[in-house]
mmCIF file of C-alpha atoms in Angstrom:
data_model
loop_
_atom_site.group_PDB
_atom_site.id
_atom_site.type_symbol
_atom_site.label_atom_id
_atom_site.label_comp_id
_atom_site.label_asym_id
_atom_site.label_seq_id
_atom_site.Cartn_x
_atom_site.Cartn_y
_atom_site.Cartn_z
ATOM 1 C CA MET D 143 -1.621 -51.650 -11.762
ATOM 2 C CA ILE D 144 1.027 -49.063 -10.683
ATOM 3 C CA LYS D 145 0.599 -47.083 -14.028
ATOM 4 C CA LYS D 146 -3.074 -46.993 -13.530
ATOM 5 C CA LYS D 147 -2.602 -45.550 -10.020
ATOM 6 C CA ILE D 148 -0.034 -42.847 -11.336
ATOM 7 C CA GLY D 149 -2.661 -41.916 -14.137
ATOM 8 C CA TRP D 150 -5.392 -41.132 -11.553
ATOM 9 C CA LEU D 151 -3.105 -39.395 -9.576
ATOM 10 C CA LEU D 152 -2.158 -37.195 -12.446
ATOM 11 C CA LEU D 153 -5.775 -36.780 -13.449
ATOM 12 C CA PHE D 154 -6.638 -35.731 -9.780
ATOM 13 C CA ALA D 155 -3.787 -33.314 -9.754
ATOM 14 C CA ILE D 156 -4.792 -31.847 -12.966
ATOM 15 C CA CYS D 157 -8.644 -31.354 -11.625
ATOM 16 C CA PHE D 158 -7.358 -29.811 -8.401
ATOM 17 C CA THR D 159 -5.197 -27.289 -10.202
ATOM 18 C CA PHE D 160 -8.072 -26.213 -12.504
ATOM 19 C CA GLY D 161 -10.341 -26.250 -9.563
ATOM 20 C CA VAL D 162 -8.096 -24.052 -7.493
ATOM 21 C CA LYS D 163 -7.498 -21.667 -10.582
ATOM 22 C CA ALA D 164 -11.195 -21.301 -11.097
ATOM 23 C CA GLN D 165 -11.889 -20.772 -7.439
ATOM 24 C CA GLN D 166 -9.262 -17.999 -7.527
ATOM 25 C CA ALA D 167 -10.599 -16.237 -10.641
ATOM 26 C CA THR D 168 -13.864 -15.937 -9.024
ATOM 27 C CA SER D 169 -12.151 -13.264 -6.553
ATOM 28 C CA MET D 170 -11.631 -10.930 -9.295
ATOM 29 C CA ARG D 171 -13.746 -7.838 -9.470
ATOM 30 C CA ILE D 172 -14.490 -5.101 -11.906
ATOM 31 C CA ASN D 173 -13.565 -2.339 -9.717
ATOM 32 C CA GLU D 174 -13.554 1.094 -11.699
ATOM 33 C CA VAL D 175 -14.432 2.234 -15.531
ATOM 34 C CA LEU D 176 -13.541 5.390 -17.107
ATOM 35 C CA VAL D 177 -15.537 6.041 -20.022
ATOM 36 C CA ILE D 178 -14.470 9.420 -21.543
ATOM 37 C CA ASN D 179 -10.907 10.059 -21.147
ATOM 38 C CA GLU D 180 -9.970 13.559 -22.239
ATOM 39 C CA ASP D 181 -7.318 14.833 -19.612
ATOM 40 C CA ASN D 182 -6.607 11.529 -17.704
ATOM 41 C CA PHE D 183 -3.867 8.661 -17.805
ATOM 42 C CA VAL D 184 -2.429 7.815 -21.023
ATOM 43 C CA ASP D 185 -1.540 4.250 -22.368
ATOM 44 C CA ASP D 186 1.902 2.817 -23.242
ATOM 45 C CA TYR D 187 1.510 4.448 -26.687
ATOM 46 C CA GLY D 188 0.923 7.862 -25.185
ATOM 47 C CA LYS D 189 -2.803 7.818 -26.239
ATOM 48 C CA ARG D 190 -6.032 8.392 -24.136
ATOM 49 C CA HIS D 191 -8.695 5.921 -24.070
ATOM 50 C CA GLY D 192 -11.455 4.556 -21.755
ATOM 51 C CA TRP D 193 -10.117 1.832 -19.640
ATOM 52 C CA ILE D 194 -11.307 -0.803 -16.922
ATOM 53 C CA GLU D 195 -9.768 -1.688 -13.785
ATOM 54 C CA LEU D 196 -9.771 -5.163 -12.166
ATOM 55 C CA TYR D 197 -9.232 -5.798 -8.591
ATOM 56 C CA ASN D 198 -7.984 -8.920 -6.899
ATOM 57 C CA SER D 199 -10.086 -9.176 -3.670
ATOM 58 C CA SER D 200 -8.642 -12.402 -2.326
ATOM 59 C CA ALA D 201 -5.628 -13.112 -0.047
ATOM 60 C CA GLY D 202 -3.835 -15.209 -2.694
ATOM 61 C CA ALA D 203 -2.265 -14.194 -6.152
ATOM 62 C CA VAL D 204 -4.674 -14.815 -9.191
ATOM 63 C CA ASN D 205 -3.663 -15.521 -12.743
ATOM 64 C CA ILE D 206 -6.462 -14.108 -15.005
ATOM 65 C CA ALA D 207 -4.743 -15.411 -18.066
ATOM 66 C CA GLY D 208 -7.482 -17.265 -20.290
ATOM 67 C CA CYS D 209 -10.293 -15.328 -18.821
ATOM 68 C CA PHE D 210 -12.705 -13.140 -20.824
ATOM 69 C CA LEU D 211 -13.584 -9.314 -20.894
ATOM 70 C CA THR D 212 -16.854 -8.360 -22.966
ATOM 71 C CA ASP D 213 -19.326 -5.657 -23.591
ATOM 72 C CA ASP D 214 -21.843 -8.097 -24.810
ATOM 73 C CA LYS D 215 -24.084 -10.395 -22.875
ATOM 74 C CA GLU D 216 -24.541 -12.524 -25.937
ATOM 75 C CA ASN D 217 -20.721 -12.925 -26.542
ATOM 76 C CA PRO D 218 -19.024 -13.520 -23.496
ATOM 77 C CA ARG D 219 -15.730 -14.563 -25.197
ATOM 78 C CA LYS D 220 -15.254 -11.249 -26.970
ATOM 79 C CA TYR D 221 -11.736 -10.542 -25.594
ATOM 80 C CA PRO D 222 -9.837 -13.660 -24.474
ATOM 81 C CA ILE D 223 -6.793 -12.322 -22.009
ATOM 82 C CA PRO D 224 -3.693 -13.957 -23.640
ATOM 83 C CA LYS D 225 -1.849 -16.784 -21.887
ATOM 84 C CA GLY D 226 1.696 -16.549 -21.517
ATOM 85 C CA ASP D 227 2.191 -13.016 -20.127
ATOM 86 C CA VAL D 228 3.809 -12.839 -16.664
ATOM 87 C CA THR D 229 2.120 -9.700 -15.650
ATOM 88 C CA THR D 230 -1.371 -11.452 -15.713
ATOM 89 C CA LEU D 231 -0.482 -12.896 -12.192
ATOM 90 C CA ILE D 232 -2.301 -10.289 -9.987
ATOM 91 C CA GLN D 233 -1.084 -10.085 -6.360
ATOM 92 C CA PRO D 234 -3.523 -9.761 -3.454
ATOM 93 C CA GLY D 235 -5.274 -6.490 -3.166
ATOM 94 C CA GLN D 236 -3.751 -5.235 -6.628
ATOM 95 C CA HIS D 237 -5.078 -4.034 -9.844
ATOM 96 C CA ALA D 238 -4.700 -4.707 -13.556
ATOM 97 C CA LEU D 239 -5.758 -1.952 -16.094
ATOM 98 C CA PHE D 240 -7.326 -2.687 -19.521
ATOM 99 C CA TRP D 241 -7.641 -0.032 -22.237
ATOM 100 C CA ALA D 242 -10.835 0.121 -24.056
ATOM 101 C CA ASP D 243 -9.464 1.144 -27.288
ATOM 102 C CA ASN D 244 -10.759 -1.674 -29.674
ATOM 103 C CA MET D 245 -7.014 -2.481 -30.622
ATOM 104 C CA PRO D 246 -6.089 -5.927 -29.273
ATOM 105 C CA ASP D 247 -3.084 -6.035 -31.469
ATOM 106 C CA ARG D 248 -1.374 -3.527 -29.370
ATOM 107 C CA GLY D 249 -0.767 -5.958 -26.332
ATOM 108 C CA THR D 250 -2.338 -8.032 -23.593
ATOM 109 C CA TYR D 251 -3.978 -4.971 -22.033
ATOM 110 C CA HIS D 252 -5.596 -3.504 -25.098
ATOM 111 C CA ILE D 253 -9.108 -5.094 -25.670
ATOM 112 C CA SER D 254 -11.147 -5.665 -28.592
ATOM 113 C CA PHE D 255 -13.981 -3.236 -27.825
ATOM 114 C CA SER D 256 -14.415 0.478 -26.839
ATOM 115 C CA PHE D 257 -17.190 2.494 -24.917
ATOM 116 C CA ASP D 258 -19.930 4.609 -26.376
ATOM 117 C CA PRO D 259 -20.329 7.773 -24.287
ATOM 118 C CA THR D 260 -23.843 8.421 -25.528
ATOM 119 C CA LYS D 261 -25.389 5.310 -23.995
ATOM 120 C CA GLU D 262 -25.140 2.843 -21.245
ATOM 121 C CA ASN D 263 -22.145 0.672 -21.413
ATOM 122 C CA TYR D 264 -22.116 -3.152 -20.076
ATOM 123 C CA VAL D 265 -18.774 -4.690 -18.997
ATOM 124 C CA ALA D 266 -18.453 -8.386 -17.703
ATOM 125 C CA LEU D 267 -15.573 -10.829 -16.609
ATOM 126 C CA TYR D 268 -15.948 -14.403 -17.461
ATOM 127 C CA ASN D 269 -14.042 -17.349 -16.147
ATOM 128 C CA ALA D 270 -11.698 -19.295 -18.327
ATOM 129 C CA ASP D 271 -14.534 -21.663 -19.425
ATOM 130 C CA GLY D 272 -16.430 -18.758 -21.354
ATOM 131 C CA LYS D 273 -19.594 -19.679 -19.325
ATOM 132 C CA THR D 274 -19.016 -18.748 -15.754
ATOM 133 C CA LEU D 275 -19.842 -15.112 -14.987
ATOM 134 C CA ILE D 276 -17.428 -13.712 -12.448
ATOM 135 C CA ASP D 277 -18.625 -10.015 -12.270
ATOM 136 C CA GLU D 278 -20.524 -7.589 -14.488
ATOM 137 C CA VAL D 279 -21.579 -3.852 -14.157
ATOM 138 C CA THR D 280 -23.476 -1.481 -16.338
ATOM 139 C CA ILE D 281 -22.192 2.104 -16.412
ATOM 140 C CA PRO D 282 -24.993 4.786 -16.641
ATOM 141 C CA ALA D 283 -25.081 6.887 -19.703
ATOM 142 C CA GLY D 284 -24.219 10.419 -19.417
ATOM 143 C CA GLN D 285 -20.804 9.938 -18.158
ATOM 144 C CA VAL D 286 -18.620 13.150 -17.288
ATOM 145 C CA ALA D 287 -15.216 13.353 -18.834
ATOM 146 C CA ASP D 288 -12.454 12.384 -16.715
ATOM 147 C CA ILE D 289 -14.696 11.045 -13.869
ATOM 148 C CA SER D 290 -14.759 7.479 -13.381
ATOM 149 C CA TYR D 291 -17.745 5.136 -12.428
ATOM 150 C CA GLY D 292 -16.414 2.669 -9.645
ATOM 151 C CA ARG D 293 -16.746 1.096 -6.511
ATOM 152 C CA VAL D 294 -16.628 3.483 -3.535
ATOM 153 C CA VAL D 295 -14.276 1.059 -1.599
ATOM 154 C CA ASP D 296 -12.201 -1.654 -3.484
ATOM 155 C CA GLY D 297 -14.029 -4.706 -4.061
ATOM 156 C CA GLN D 298 -17.192 -3.783 -2.106
ATOM 157 C CA ASP D 299 -20.795 -3.548 -3.510
ATOM 158 C CA GLU D 300 -21.332 0.191 -3.451
ATOM 159 C CA TRP D 301 -20.781 1.948 -6.827
ATOM 160 C CA GLY D 302 -20.707 5.616 -7.562
ATOM 161 C CA GLN D 303 -18.947 8.423 -9.370
ATOM 162 C CA LEU D 304 -15.381 8.796 -8.514
ATOM 163 C CA LYS D 305 -14.090 12.375 -8.678
ATOM 164 C CA LYS D 306 -10.593 11.117 -7.833
ATOM 165 C CA VAL D 307 -9.756 8.864 -10.488
ATOM 166 C CA THR D 308 -7.253 6.076 -9.158
ATOM 167 C CA PRO D 309 -6.178 3.654 -12.001
ATOM 168 C CA ARG D 310 -4.079 0.949 -10.563
ATOM 169 C CA ALA D 311 -4.623 2.449 -6.961
ATOM 170 C CA ASN D 312 -7.136 2.143 -4.230
ATOM 171 C CA ASN D 313 -10.405 3.895 -4.744
ATOM 172 C CA VAL D 314 -10.282 5.390 -1.133
ATOM 173 C CA THR D 315 -6.954 6.914 -0.305
ATOM 174 C CA LEU D 316 -6.436 8.659 3.185
ATOM 175 C CA ASP D 317 -5.265 12.094 2.441
ATOM 176 C CA THR D 318 -6.197 13.529 6.023
ATOM 177 C CA ASN D 319 -6.118 12.386 9.785
ATOM 178 C CA GLU D 320 -9.179 12.221 11.204
ATOM 179 C CA LYS D 321 -8.120 12.503 14.683
ATOM 180 C CA ILE D 322 -6.045 15.800 13.782
ATOM 181 C CA GLU D 323 -9.021 17.101 12.045
ATOM 182 C CA ASN D 324 -11.135 16.458 15.209
ATOM 183 C CA PHE D 325 -8.630 17.966 17.413
ATOM 184 C CA SER D 326 -8.398 21.245 15.277
ATOM 185 C CA GLU D 327 -12.178 21.574 15.229
ATOM 186 C CA ASN D 328 -13.080 20.828 18.741
ATOM 187 C CA ASP D 329 -9.724 22.073 20.526
ATOM 188 C CA SER D 330 -8.063 24.649 18.209
ATOM 189 C CA TRP D 331 -6.249 26.154 21.239
ATOM 190 C CA GLY D 332 -4.797 23.007 22.307
ATOM 191 C CA VAL D 333 -5.880 22.972 25.926
ATOM 192 C CA GLY D 334 -7.405 19.952 25.896
ATOM 193 C CA MET D 335 -4.254 18.159 24.384
ATOM 194 C CA THR D 336 -2.161 19.675 27.042
ATOM 195 C CA ILE D 337 -4.138 18.688 29.878
ATOM 196 C CA THR D 338 -4.505 15.250 28.565
ATOM 197 C CA ALA D 339 -0.615 15.031 28.061
ATOM 198 C CA MET D 340 0.028 16.291 31.623
ATOM 199 C CA ALA D 341 -2.679 13.713 32.992
ATOM 200 C CA VAL D 342 -0.856 10.897 31.569
ATOM 201 C CA VAL D 343 2.570 12.091 32.810
ATOM 202 C CA PHE D 344 1.327 12.565 36.358
ATOM 203 C CA LEU D 345 -0.706 9.232 36.190
ATOM 204 C CA GLY D 346 2.608 7.500 35.266
ATOM 205 C CA LEU D 347 4.616 9.101 37.997
ATOM 206 C CA PHE D 348 1.680 7.916 40.657
ATOM 207 C CA LEU D 349 1.754 4.278 39.256
ATOM 208 C CA LEU D 350 5.565 4.258 39.725
ATOM 209 C CA TYR D 351 5.426 5.632 43.193
ATOM 210 C CA VAL D 352 2.875 2.929 44.124
ATOM 211 C CA ILE D 353 4.943 0.258 42.663
ATOM 212 C CA PHE D 354 8.038 1.158 44.279
ATOM 213 C CA LYS D 355 6.452 1.603 47.677
ATOM 214 C CA TYR D 356 4.619 -1.851 47.380
ATOM 215 C CA ILE D 357 8.123 -3.365 46.396
ATOM 216 C CA GLY D 358 9.683 -1.599 49.514
ATOM 217 C CA ASN D 359 7.315 -3.041 51.799
ATOM 218 C CA LEU D 360 7.496 -6.486 50.302
ATOM 219 C CA SER D 361 11.341 -6.175 50.890
ATOM 220 C CA ILE D 362 11.278 -5.065 54.430
ATOM 221 C CA GLN D 363 8.453 -8.022 55.105
ATOM 222 C CA ALA D 364 11.063 -10.522 53.476
ATOM 223 C CA SER D 365 13.836 -9.190 55.608
ATOM 224 C CA LYS D 366 11.901 -9.829 58.732
ATOM 225 C CA ARG D 367 10.821 -13.187 57.873
ATOM 226 C CA ASN D 368 14.322 -14.268 57.137
ATOM 227 C CA ALA D 369 15.530 -12.663 60.481
ATOM 228 C CA GLN D 370 13.087 -14.498 61.985
ATOM 229 C CA LYS D 371 14.033 -17.752 60.541
ATOM 230 C CA THR D 372 17.521 -17.059 61.745
ATOM 231 C CA ALA D 373 16.678 -16.215 65.233
ATOM 232 C CA GLY D 374 14.628 -19.388 65.540
ATOM 233 C CA ASP D 375 12.520 -19.390 68.493
ATOM 234 C CA ARG D 376 13.288 -16.102 69.549
ATOM 235 C CA VAL D 377 10.394 -13.515 69.225
ATOM 236 C CA ILE D 378 11.323 -10.651 67.056
ATOM 237 C CA SER D 379 9.396 -7.259 67.723
ATOM 238 C CA ALA D 380 7.404 -6.011 64.921
ATOM 239 C CA ASP D 381 9.357 -2.639 65.467
ATOM 240 C CA ALA D 382 12.910 -4.208 65.252
ATOM 241 C CA GLY D 383 15.007 -1.942 63.537
ATOM 242 C CA GLN D 384 12.749 1.176 64.355
ATOM 243 C CA GLU D 385 14.429 2.018 67.803
ATOM 244 C CA SER D 386 14.915 5.663 68.818
ATOM 245 C CA GLY D 387 18.204 7.295 68.764
ATOM 246 C CA GLU D 388 18.522 7.703 72.612
ATOM 247 C CA ILE D 389 18.706 3.801 72.845
ATOM 248 C CA PHE D 390 21.615 3.644 70.399
ATOM 249 C CA ALA D 391 23.372 6.436 72.325
ATOM 250 C CA ALA D 392 22.981 4.547 75.549
ATOM 251 C CA ILE D 393 24.467 1.327 74.104
ATOM 252 C CA ALA D 394 27.195 3.510 72.467
ATOM 253 C CA THR D 395 28.150 5.047 76.010
ATOM 254 C CA ALA D 396 28.235 1.786 77.823
ATOM 255 C CA LEU D 397 30.508 -0.042 75.371
ATOM 256 C CA TYR D 398 32.742 3.012 75.555
ATOM 257 C CA GLU D 399 33.035 2.622 79.467
ATOM 258 C CA MET D 400 33.431 -0.968 79.548
ATOM 259 C CA SER D 401 36.076 -1.121 76.856
ATOM 260 C CA ASP D 402 38.716 0.399 79.217
ATOM 261 C CA ASP D 403 41.682 1.600 76.834
ATOM 262 C CA ASN D 404 41.107 -0.876 74.106
ATOM 263 C CA HIS D 405 38.140 0.924 72.636
ATOM 264 C CA ASP D 406 40.114 1.951 69.573
ATOM 265 C CA ILE D 407 41.372 -1.279 68.893
ATOM 266 C CA GLU D 408 39.853 -1.993 65.425
ATOM 267 C CA ASN D 409 40.701 -3.460 62.124
ATOM 268 C CA THR D 410 41.110 -0.065 60.640
ATOM 269 C CA VAL D 411 42.874 1.717 63.513
ATOM 270 C CA LEU D 412 46.576 1.712 64.245
ATOM 271 C CA THR D 413 46.990 1.780 68.168
ATOM 272 C CA ILE D 414 50.572 2.934 69.418
ATOM 273 C CA ARG D 415 51.373 2.367 73.157
ATOM 274 C CA LYS D 416 54.569 3.111 75.082
ATOM 275 C CA VAL D 417 56.127 -0.015 76.322
ATOM 276 C CA LYS D 418 58.216 0.392 79.747
ATOM 277 C CA ARG D 419 61.093 -2.064 80.286
ATOM 278 C CA ALA D 420 63.659 -2.176 83.084
ATOM 279 C CA TYR D 421 67.257 -1.230 81.994
ATOM 280 C CA SER D 422 70.415 -1.516 83.417
ATOM 281 C CA PRO D 423 74.147 -0.815 81.906
ATOM 282 C CA TRP D 424 75.398 -4.116 83.404
ATOM 283 C CA SER D 425 73.002 -5.989 81.184
ATOM 284 C CA SER D 426 73.858 -4.176 77.868
ATOM 285 C CA LYS D 427 75.698 -6.310 75.305
ATOM 286 C CA LEU D 428 77.934 -3.367 74.599
ATOM 287 C CA TYR D 429 79.924 -3.795 77.583
ATOM 288 C CA GLY D 430 80.402 -7.490 76.830
ATOM 289 C CA LEU D 431 82.048 -7.088 73.305
ATOM 290 C CA ARG D 432 85.871 -7.045 73.127
ATOM 291 C CA GLN D 433 87.710 -4.268 71.479
ATOM 292 C CA THR D 434 89.509 -5.453 68.231
ATOM 293 C CA PRO D 435 93.294 -5.535 68.712
ATOM 294 C CA ILE D 436 95.409 -2.925 67.186
ATOM 295 C CA LYS D 437 98.088 -4.422 64.782
ATOM 296 C CA LYS D 438 101.218 -2.308 64.460
#
């Protein structure tokens, strides 16, 4: 009974693995094709041939080993992509380049057919079962040398002539900055950019002023509330701490007059006073001492 359960689990795991592999393989796309290669990229043998670029449009890695490339609708298994080559694991958003040189004995990426520049060329990618069509494209006749036919945007549906040939790279590359070009066209003197920069700076300073002022008012209100709590039932005027200088001058004068001679007795002030004492020679200890006897 246990062995039977283990067998079912293994069968389920195998079916799930193949199902995931097939699902991942369906995300591959024929992305770009070059029919006539006169002055374009060379292969690992230093030769120039037409080529086919595949693109992984999924968010996961895809192993294309076991899939098929063909130029014949009647023969979908014309070129089986070899298994056991680690480079057939295509990462998300990456490309694989196959050379259409009709020399499959030269390696994994050299397929068993080539292009005819005098007519239309059909290319298709089939799944590992040799029956499920993953992607196909027909390249129109009359292709120009060193100009590829591919998707305008990698993995998207729109096809066209690509004057900038990009094997193993994105078909659309950003060589310019649109924002900088707009500034150059509409504000060649940089006046608008200067005004914008100054406006941003002044706006930032104004916001800082508002924030600090608001925080200051909150602090004053909090201090008043704390003072009211400390005073208890005593009523504190809303203008407490805002009295005029005359009031403080009058209070200081009154304190000075009432303090007599002790106004300068403070913790940080040294006060020296003359102490008067009654003195009499008869009370001096000097006259109460005996003279030391003189020894002869």
